[in-house]
PDB file of C-alpha atoms in Angstrom:
ATOM      1  CA  MET A  24       0.000   0.000   0.000  1.00  0.00           C
ATOM      2  CA  GLU A  25       1.280   3.445  -0.945  1.00  0.00           C
ATOM      3  CA  PHE A  26       1.643   5.984   1.834  1.00  0.00           C
ATOM      4  CA  SER A  27       0.533   9.552   1.049  1.00  0.00           C
ATOM      5  CA  ILE A  28       2.456  12.458   2.570  1.00  0.00           C
ATOM      6  CA  ILE A  29      -0.061  15.026   1.300  1.00  0.00           C
ATOM      7  CA  PRO A  30      -1.981  15.201   4.620  1.00  0.00           C
ATOM      8  CA  ILE A  31       1.327  15.899   6.401  1.00  0.00           C
ATOM      9  CA  ILE A  32       2.193  18.705   3.972  1.00  0.00           C
ATOM     10  CA  LEU A  33      -1.282  20.226   4.258  1.00  0.00           C
ATOM     11  CA  SER A  34      -1.165  20.035   8.059  1.00  0.00           C
ATOM     12  CA  LEU A  35       2.182  21.834   8.137  1.00  0.00           C
ATOM     13  CA  LYS A  36       0.906  24.529   5.767  1.00  0.00           C
ATOM     14  CA  VAL A  37      -2.196  25.055   7.896  1.00  0.00           C
ATOM     15  CA  ALA A  38      -0.231  25.089  11.157  1.00  0.00           C
ATOM     16  CA  PHE A  39       2.389  27.587   9.935  1.00  0.00           C
ATOM     17  CA  ALA A  40      -0.232  29.912   8.437  1.00  0.00           C
ATOM     18  CA  ALA A  41      -2.408  29.698  11.565  1.00  0.00           C
ATOM     19  CA  VAL A  42       0.545  30.480  13.839  1.00  0.00           C
ATOM     20  CA  ILE A  43       1.426  33.571  11.798  1.00  0.00           C
ATOM     21  CA  ILE A  44      -2.159  34.829  12.121  1.00  0.00           C
ATOM     22  CA  VAL A  45      -2.287  33.990  15.824  1.00  0.00           C
ATOM     23  CA  ALA A  46       1.063  35.671  16.541  1.00  0.00           C
ATOM     24  CA  CYS A  47       0.107  38.877  14.726  1.00  0.00           C
ATOM     25  CA  THR A  48      -3.232  39.136  16.524  1.00  0.00           C
ATOM     26  CA  SER A  49      -2.631  37.687  19.984  1.00  0.00           C
ATOM     27  CA  ILE A  50       0.447  39.709  20.965  1.00  0.00           C
ATOM     28  CA  PRO A  51      -1.134  43.189  20.656  1.00  0.00           C
ATOM     29  CA  ILE A  52      -4.428  41.978  22.162  1.00  0.00           C
ATOM     30  CA  ALA A  53      -2.640  40.281  25.063  1.00  0.00           C
ATOM     31  CA  ALA A  54      -0.563  43.419  25.662  1.00  0.00           C
ATOM     32  CA  LEU A  55      -3.702  45.559  25.728  1.00  0.00           C
ATOM     33  CA  MET A  56      -5.515  43.212  28.094  1.00  0.00           C
ATOM     34  CA  ALA A  57      -2.479  42.918  30.385  1.00  0.00           C
ATOM     35  CA  LYS A  58      -1.878  46.658  30.676  1.00  0.00           C
ATOM     36  CA  ARG A  59      -5.320  48.247  30.497  1.00  0.00           C
ATOM     37  CA  GLU A  60      -8.409  48.167  32.687  1.00  0.00           C
ATOM     38  CA  PHE A  61     -11.767  48.982  31.120  1.00  0.00           C
ATOM     39  CA  LEU A  62     -15.456  48.317  31.577  1.00  0.00           C
ATOM     40  CA  GLY A  63     -16.398  44.841  30.399  1.00  0.00           C
ATOM     41  CA  LYS A  64     -12.821  43.542  30.357  1.00  0.00           C
ATOM     42  CA  ASP A  65     -13.830  40.252  31.986  1.00  0.00           C
ATOM     43  CA  VAL A  66     -16.508  39.710  29.347  1.00  0.00           C
ATOM     44  CA  VAL A  67     -14.079  40.397  26.509  1.00  0.00           C
ATOM     45  CA  GLU A  68     -11.473  38.067  27.998  1.00  0.00           C
ATOM     46  CA  SER A  69     -14.081  35.336  28.439  1.00  0.00           C
ATOM     47  CA  ILE A  70     -15.028  35.628  24.764  1.00  0.00           C
ATOM     48  CA  ILE A  71     -11.367  35.517  23.710  1.00  0.00           C
ATOM     49  CA  THR A  72     -10.685  32.315  25.640  1.00  0.00           C
ATOM     50  CA  LEU A  73     -14.039  30.667  24.878  1.00  0.00           C
ATOM     51  CA  PRO A  74     -12.692  28.448  22.036  1.00  0.00           C
ATOM     52  CA  LEU A  75     -10.410  26.847  24.623  1.00  0.00           C
ATOM     53  CA  VAL A  76     -13.361  25.217  26.419  1.00  0.00           C
ATOM     54  CA  LEU A  77     -15.967  24.914  23.677  1.00  0.00           C
ATOM     55  CA  PRO A  78     -16.149  21.629  21.723  1.00  0.00           C
ATOM     56  CA  PRO A  79     -14.366  22.065  18.363  1.00  0.00           C
ATOM     57  CA  SER A  80     -17.578  21.131  16.553  1.00  0.00           C
ATOM     58  CA  VAL A  81     -19.335  24.094  18.201  1.00  0.00           C
ATOM     59  CA  VAL A  82     -16.492  26.404  17.149  1.00  0.00           C
ATOM     60  CA  GLY A  83     -16.745  24.990  13.630  1.00  0.00           C
ATOM     61  CA  PHE A  84     -20.494  25.578  13.532  1.00  0.00           C
ATOM     62  CA  MET A  85     -20.027  29.200  14.626  1.00  0.00           C
ATOM     63  CA  LEU A  86     -17.400  29.718  11.942  1.00  0.00           C
ATOM     64  CA  LEU A  87     -19.823  28.291   9.374  1.00  0.00           C
ATOM     65  CA  LEU A  88     -22.404  30.859  10.440  1.00  0.00           C
ATOM     66  CA  PHE A  89     -19.898  33.664   9.802  1.00  0.00           C
ATOM     67  CA  PHE A  90     -17.958  32.351   6.807  1.00  0.00           C
ATOM     68  CA  GLY A  91     -20.618  30.230   5.110  1.00  0.00           C
ATOM     69  CA  LYS A  92     -22.176  31.202   1.812  1.00  0.00           C
ATOM     70  CA  ASN A  93     -25.038  32.976   3.581  1.00  0.00           C
ATOM     71  CA  GLY A  94     -22.943  34.248   6.486  1.00  0.00           C
ATOM     72  CA  PRO A  95     -22.069  37.951   6.775  1.00  0.00           C
ATOM     73  CA  LEU A  96     -18.318  37.556   6.249  1.00  0.00           C
ATOM     74  CA  GLY A  97     -18.624  34.664   3.807  1.00  0.00           C
ATOM     75  CA  ARG A  98     -21.049  36.540   1.568  1.00  0.00           C
ATOM     76  CA  LEU A  99     -18.908  39.691   1.699  1.00  0.00           C
ATOM     77  CA  LEU A 100     -15.699  37.854   0.805  1.00  0.00           C
ATOM     78  CA  GLU A 101     -17.328  35.933  -2.043  1.00  0.00           C
ATOM     79  CA  GLN A 102     -19.169  38.866  -3.590  1.00  0.00           C
ATOM     80  CA  TRP A 103     -16.415  41.459  -3.278  1.00  0.00           C
ATOM     81  CA  PHE A 104     -13.218  39.412  -3.527  1.00  0.00           C
ATOM     82  CA  ASN A 105     -14.426  36.103  -5.014  1.00  0.00           C
ATOM     83  CA  ILE A 106     -12.933  34.283  -2.015  1.00  0.00           C
ATOM     84  CA  ARG A 107     -14.670  31.200  -0.635  1.00  0.00           C
ATOM     85  CA  ILE A 108     -13.640  30.141   2.863  1.00  0.00           C
ATOM     86  CA  VAL A 109     -15.795  27.040   3.335  1.00  0.00           C
ATOM     87  CA  PHE A 110     -14.328  23.817   1.887  1.00  0.00           C
ATOM     88  CA  SER A 111     -10.965  25.421   1.231  1.00  0.00           C
ATOM     89  CA  LEU A 112      -7.514  25.404   2.798  1.00  0.00           C
ATOM     90  CA  SER A 113      -8.187  28.955   3.972  1.00  0.00           C
ATOM     91  CA  GLY A 114     -11.075  27.597   6.013  1.00  0.00           C
ATOM     92  CA  ALA A 115      -8.765  25.063   7.631  1.00  0.00           C
ATOM     93  CA  VAL A 116      -6.312  27.847   8.499  1.00  0.00           C
ATOM     94  CA  ILE A 117      -9.025  30.024  10.036  1.00  0.00           C
ATOM     95  CA  ALA A 118     -10.399  27.117  12.071  1.00  0.00           C
ATOM     96  CA  ALA A 119      -6.926  26.217  13.361  1.00  0.00           C
ATOM     97  CA  ALA A 120      -6.149  29.861  14.171  1.00  0.00           C
ATOM     98  CA  VAL A 121      -9.385  30.376  16.123  1.00  0.00           C
ATOM     99  CA  VAL A 122      -8.933  27.192  18.164  1.00  0.00           C
ATOM    100  CA  SER A 123      -5.236  27.804  18.923  1.00  0.00           C
ATOM    101  CA  PHE A 124      -5.551  31.548  19.586  1.00  0.00           C
ATOM    102  CA  PRO A 125      -6.473  31.222  23.305  1.00  0.00           C
ATOM    103  CA  LEU A 126      -3.335  29.176  24.031  1.00  0.00           C
ATOM    104  CA  MET A 127      -1.099  31.832  22.516  1.00  0.00           C
ATOM    105  CA  TYR A 128      -3.078  34.644  24.109  1.00  0.00           C
ATOM    106  CA  GLN A 129      -2.924  33.197  27.618  1.00  0.00           C
ATOM    107  CA  SER A 130       0.791  32.474  27.398  1.00  0.00           C
ATOM    108  CA  VAL A 131       1.649  35.961  26.105  1.00  0.00           C
ATOM    109  CA  LYS A 132      -0.653  37.739  28.559  1.00  0.00           C
ATOM    110  CA  VAL A 133       0.878  35.986  31.575  1.00  0.00           C
ATOM    111  CA  ALA A 134       4.386  36.703  30.285  1.00  0.00           C
ATOM    112  CA  ILE A 135       3.633  40.425  29.799  1.00  0.00           C
ATOM    113  CA  GLU A 136       1.993  40.675  33.220  1.00  0.00           C
ATOM    114  CA  ASN A 137       5.173  39.259  34.781  1.00  0.00           C
ATOM    115  CA  VAL A 138       7.415  41.888  33.179  1.00  0.00           C
ATOM    116  CA  ASP A 139       8.953  44.195  35.785  1.00  0.00           C
ATOM    117  CA  ARG A 140       6.995  47.453  35.532  1.00  0.00           C
ATOM    118  CA  ASN A 141       9.888  49.380  37.077  1.00  0.00           C
ATOM    119  CA  LEU A 142      12.000  48.687  34.000  1.00  0.00           C
ATOM    120  CA  GLU A 143       9.244  50.023  31.754  1.00  0.00           C
ATOM    121  CA  LYS A 144       8.876  53.120  33.944  1.00  0.00           C
ATOM    122  CA  ALA A 145      12.621  53.692  33.828  1.00  0.00           C
ATOM    123  CA  ALA A 146      12.554  53.580  30.023  1.00  0.00           C
ATOM    124  CA  ARG A 147       9.716  56.107  29.929  1.00  0.00           C
ATOM    125  CA  THR A 148      11.631  58.344  32.317  1.00  0.00           C
ATOM    126  CA  LEU A 149      14.555  58.301  29.881  1.00  0.00           C
ATOM    127  CA  GLY A 150      12.266  59.539  27.117  1.00  0.00           C
ATOM    128  CA  ALA A 151      11.136  56.342  25.392  1.00  0.00           C
ATOM    129  CA  ASN A 152       7.596  56.385  24.022  1.00  0.00           C
ATOM    130  CA  GLU A 153       5.120  53.520  24.558  1.00  0.00           C
ATOM    131  CA  ILE A 154       5.924  51.799  21.260  1.00  0.00           C
ATOM    132  CA  ARG A 155       9.656  51.827  21.961  1.00  0.00           C
ATOM    133  CA  VAL A 156       9.102  50.602  25.519  1.00  0.00           C
ATOM    134  CA  PHE A 157       6.974  47.746  24.193  1.00  0.00           C
ATOM    135  CA  PHE A 158       9.482  46.592  21.569  1.00  0.00           C
ATOM    136  CA  THR A 159      12.699  47.149  23.546  1.00  0.00           C
ATOM    137  CA  ILE A 160      11.624  46.256  27.091  1.00  0.00           C
ATOM    138  CA  THR A 161       8.305  44.393  27.250  1.00  0.00           C
ATOM    139  CA  LEU A 162       8.674  42.005  24.305  1.00  0.00           C
ATOM    140  CA  PRO A 163      12.251  40.893  25.053  1.00  0.00           C
ATOM    141  CA  LEU A 164      11.405  40.229  28.709  1.00  0.00           C
ATOM    142  CA  ALA A 165       8.240  38.354  27.726  1.00  0.00           C
ATOM    143  CA  TRP A 166      10.039  36.366  25.032  1.00  0.00           C
ATOM    144  CA  ASN A 167       9.944  33.041  26.896  1.00  0.00           C
ATOM    145  CA  GLY A 168       6.167  33.182  27.179  1.00  0.00           C
ATOM    146  CA  ILE A 169       5.814  34.214  23.541  1.00  0.00           C
ATOM    147  CA  VAL A 170       7.918  31.291  22.314  1.00  0.00           C
ATOM    148  CA  ALA A 171       6.005  28.877  24.539  1.00  0.00           C
ATOM    149  CA  GLY A 172       2.737  30.222  23.152  1.00  0.00           C
ATOM    150  CA  LEU A 173       3.952  29.874  19.565  1.00  0.00           C
ATOM    151  CA  VAL A 174       4.963  26.261  20.099  1.00  0.00           C
ATOM    152  CA  LEU A 175       1.676  25.363  21.793  1.00  0.00           C
ATOM    153  CA  ALA A 176      -0.344  27.157  19.112  1.00  0.00           C
ATOM    154  CA  PHE A 177       1.553  25.347  16.357  1.00  0.00           C
ATOM    155  CA  ALA A 178       0.999  21.961  17.987  1.00  0.00           C
ATOM    156  CA  ARG A 179      -2.691  22.716  18.542  1.00  0.00           C
ATOM    157  CA  SER A 180      -3.112  23.875  14.945  1.00  0.00           C
ATOM    158  CA  LEU A 181      -1.410  20.757  13.663  1.00  0.00           C
ATOM    159  CA  GLY A 182      -3.795  18.532  15.624  1.00  0.00           C
ATOM    160  CA  GLU A 183      -7.027  20.429  15.001  1.00  0.00           C
ATOM    161  CA  PHE A 184      -9.858  18.161  13.813  1.00  0.00           C
ATOM    162  CA  GLY A 185     -13.448  19.074  14.686  1.00  0.00           C
ATOM    163  CA  ALA A 186     -13.641  22.714  13.619  1.00  0.00           C
ATOM    164  CA  THR A 187     -11.488  22.041  10.553  1.00  0.00           C
ATOM    165  CA  LEU A 188     -13.726  19.198   9.398  1.00  0.00           C
ATOM    166  CA  MET A 189     -16.861  21.345   9.684  1.00  0.00           C
ATOM    167  CA  VAL A 190     -15.413  24.405   7.946  1.00  0.00           C
ATOM    168  CA  ALA A 191     -12.974  22.907   5.431  1.00  0.00           C
ATOM    169  CA  GLY A 192     -14.447  19.433   4.987  1.00  0.00           C
ATOM    170  CA  ASN A 193     -12.609  16.291   3.940  1.00  0.00           C
ATOM    171  CA  ILE A 194     -11.267  16.884   0.438  1.00  0.00           C
ATOM    172  CA  PRO A 195      -8.216  14.658  -0.258  1.00  0.00           C
ATOM    173  CA  GLY A 196      -5.280  16.669  -1.522  1.00  0.00           C
ATOM    174  CA  LYS A 197      -6.995  19.961  -0.691  1.00  0.00           C
ATOM    175  CA  THR A 198      -8.267  20.125   2.894  1.00  0.00           C
ATOM    176  CA  GLN A 199      -7.534  16.649   4.282  1.00  0.00           C
ATOM    177  CA  THR A 200      -5.082  17.313   7.103  1.00  0.00           C
ATOM    178  CA  MET A 201      -3.507  14.591   9.250  1.00  0.00           C
ATOM    179  CA  PRO A 202      -6.211  14.357  11.953  1.00  0.00           C
ATOM    180  CA  ILE A 203      -8.949  14.215   9.302  1.00  0.00           C
ATOM    181  CA  ALA A 204      -6.996  11.648   7.276  1.00  0.00           C
ATOM    182  CA  ILE A 205      -6.552   9.475  10.385  1.00  0.00           C
ATOM    183  CA  TYR A 206     -10.284   9.498  11.090  1.00  0.00           C
ATOM    184  CA  PHE A 207     -11.394   8.686   7.552  1.00  0.00           C
ATOM    185  CA  ASP A 208      -8.599   6.157   6.911  1.00  0.00           C
ATOM    186  CA  ASN A 209      -9.709   4.308  10.022  1.00  0.00           C
ATOM    187  CA  GLU A 210     -13.352   4.491   8.907  1.00  0.00           C
ATOM    188  CA  ALA A 211     -12.350   3.077   5.509  1.00  0.00           C
ATOM    189  CA  GLY A 212     -10.371   0.243   7.114  1.00  0.00           C
ATOM    190  CA  ASP A 213      -6.975   1.580   6.035  1.00  0.00           C
ATOM    191  CA  THR A 214      -5.400   1.084   9.449  1.00  0.00           C
ATOM    192  CA  TRP A 215      -1.878   0.989   7.980  1.00  0.00           C
ATOM    193  CA  GLN A 216      -2.015   4.577   6.729  1.00  0.00           C
ATOM    194  CA  ALA A 217      -3.859   5.714   9.856  1.00  0.00           C
ATOM    195  CA  SER A 218      -1.292   4.028  12.123  1.00  0.00           C
ATOM    196  CA  ILE A 219       1.632   5.766  10.432  1.00  0.00           C
ATOM    197  CA  LEU A 220      -0.039   9.169  10.725  1.00  0.00           C
ATOM    198  CA  VAL A 221      -0.892   8.495  14.373  1.00  0.00           C
ATOM    199  CA  MET A 222       2.732   7.542  15.041  1.00  0.00           C
ATOM    200  CA  ILE A 223       4.008  10.692  13.330  1.00  0.00           C
ATOM    201  CA  MET A 224       1.648  12.960  15.300  1.00  0.00           C
ATOM    202  CA  THR A 225       2.414  11.180  18.579  1.00  0.00           C
ATOM    203  CA  ILE A 226       6.172  11.504  18.094  1.00  0.00           C
ATOM    204  CA  PHE A 227       5.840  15.151  17.100  1.00  0.00           C
ATOM    205  CA  SER A 228       3.615  15.957  20.086  1.00  0.00           C
ATOM    206  CA  PHE A 229       6.062  14.246  22.433  1.00  0.00           C
ATOM    207  CA  LEU A 230       8.991  16.184  20.978  1.00  0.00           C
ATOM    208  CA  VAL A 231       7.069  19.458  21.312  1.00  0.00           C
ATOM    209  CA  ILE A 232       6.280  18.847  24.989  1.00  0.00           C
ATOM    210  CA  TYR A 233       9.761  17.512  25.750  1.00  0.00           C
ATOM    211  CA  GLY A 234      11.500  20.353  23.935  1.00  0.00           C
ATOM    212  CA  LEU A 235       9.297  22.985  25.572  1.00  0.00           C
ATOM    213  CA  ASN A 236       9.977  21.576  29.037  1.00  0.00           C
ATOM    214  CA  ARG A 237      13.718  21.407  28.405  1.00  0.00           C
ATOM    215  CA  TRP A 238      13.788  24.920  26.994  1.00  0.00           C
ATOM    216  CA  GLY A 239      11.794  26.232  29.969  1.00  0.00           C
ATOM    217  CA  LYS A 240      14.188  24.632  32.463  1.00  0.00           C
ATOM    218  CA  ARG A 241      17.196  26.003  30.593  1.00  0.00           C
ATOM    219  CA  SER A 242      15.682  29.496  30.523  1.00  0.00           C
ATOM    220  CA  LYS A 243      15.054  29.396  34.283  1.00  0.00           C
ATOM    221  CA  HIS A 244      18.604  28.171  34.877  1.00  0.00           C
ATOM    222  CA  ASN A 245      20.044  30.976  32.741  1.00  0.00           C
ATOM    223  CA  SER A 246      17.877  33.542  34.555  1.00  0.00           C
ATOM    224  CA  LYS A 247      19.128  32.357  37.911  1.00  0.00           C
ATOM    225  CA  GLY A 248      22.687  32.468  36.601  1.00  0.00           C
ATOM    226  CA  ASP A 249      22.260  36.031  35.399  1.00  0.00           C
ATOM    227  CA  GLY A 250      20.745  36.994  38.749  1.00  0.00           C
ATOM    228  CA  ASN A 251      23.770  35.672  40.586  1.00  0.00           C
TER     229      ASN A 251
END
């Protein structure tokens, strides 16, 4: 039996694209939520992290309501830009980004909250504006949390199944990522192909967790060394 690497390639494409979207959106939002207090902040934060606890199928259904042919965003994109999100690789990317966003957001927010505010105040005292303080003080000091969030978001995007299946469907060679391929290969009785994909995802997930733990321990050790 011939093994197809197309689901692996599609999964990597989806994961990388989703992580780029998540990184560009979560960092400024997390910085705003970590540094500002405003009316309804708890409600906004609950909405942001909601995909973390909702079943992926529910997230997928909500995305269909927005990006479907009759949805507000879906109709706008199709009529104005001739872009169809449903049953496309773009739909898989959006689904993965929405599901993995809370992981990145939480990691970045905690990291920014733990930045020493005295260092930021000192930079402002020396004449640095807020943008310069953010890029030269806040981001570098929150870098460990940002990297951890990126890794977790990538792993989550790579393993996304429920929301992706509802929004992008199961189209071999187009939207069939590894988790979807595993499910349908098993349903079709192709346990050989499914077993290889399961092994690949298991090994990758283990390496992600192991590498993240090792990197975290090394970062703490280096921080203690610098403090001494």
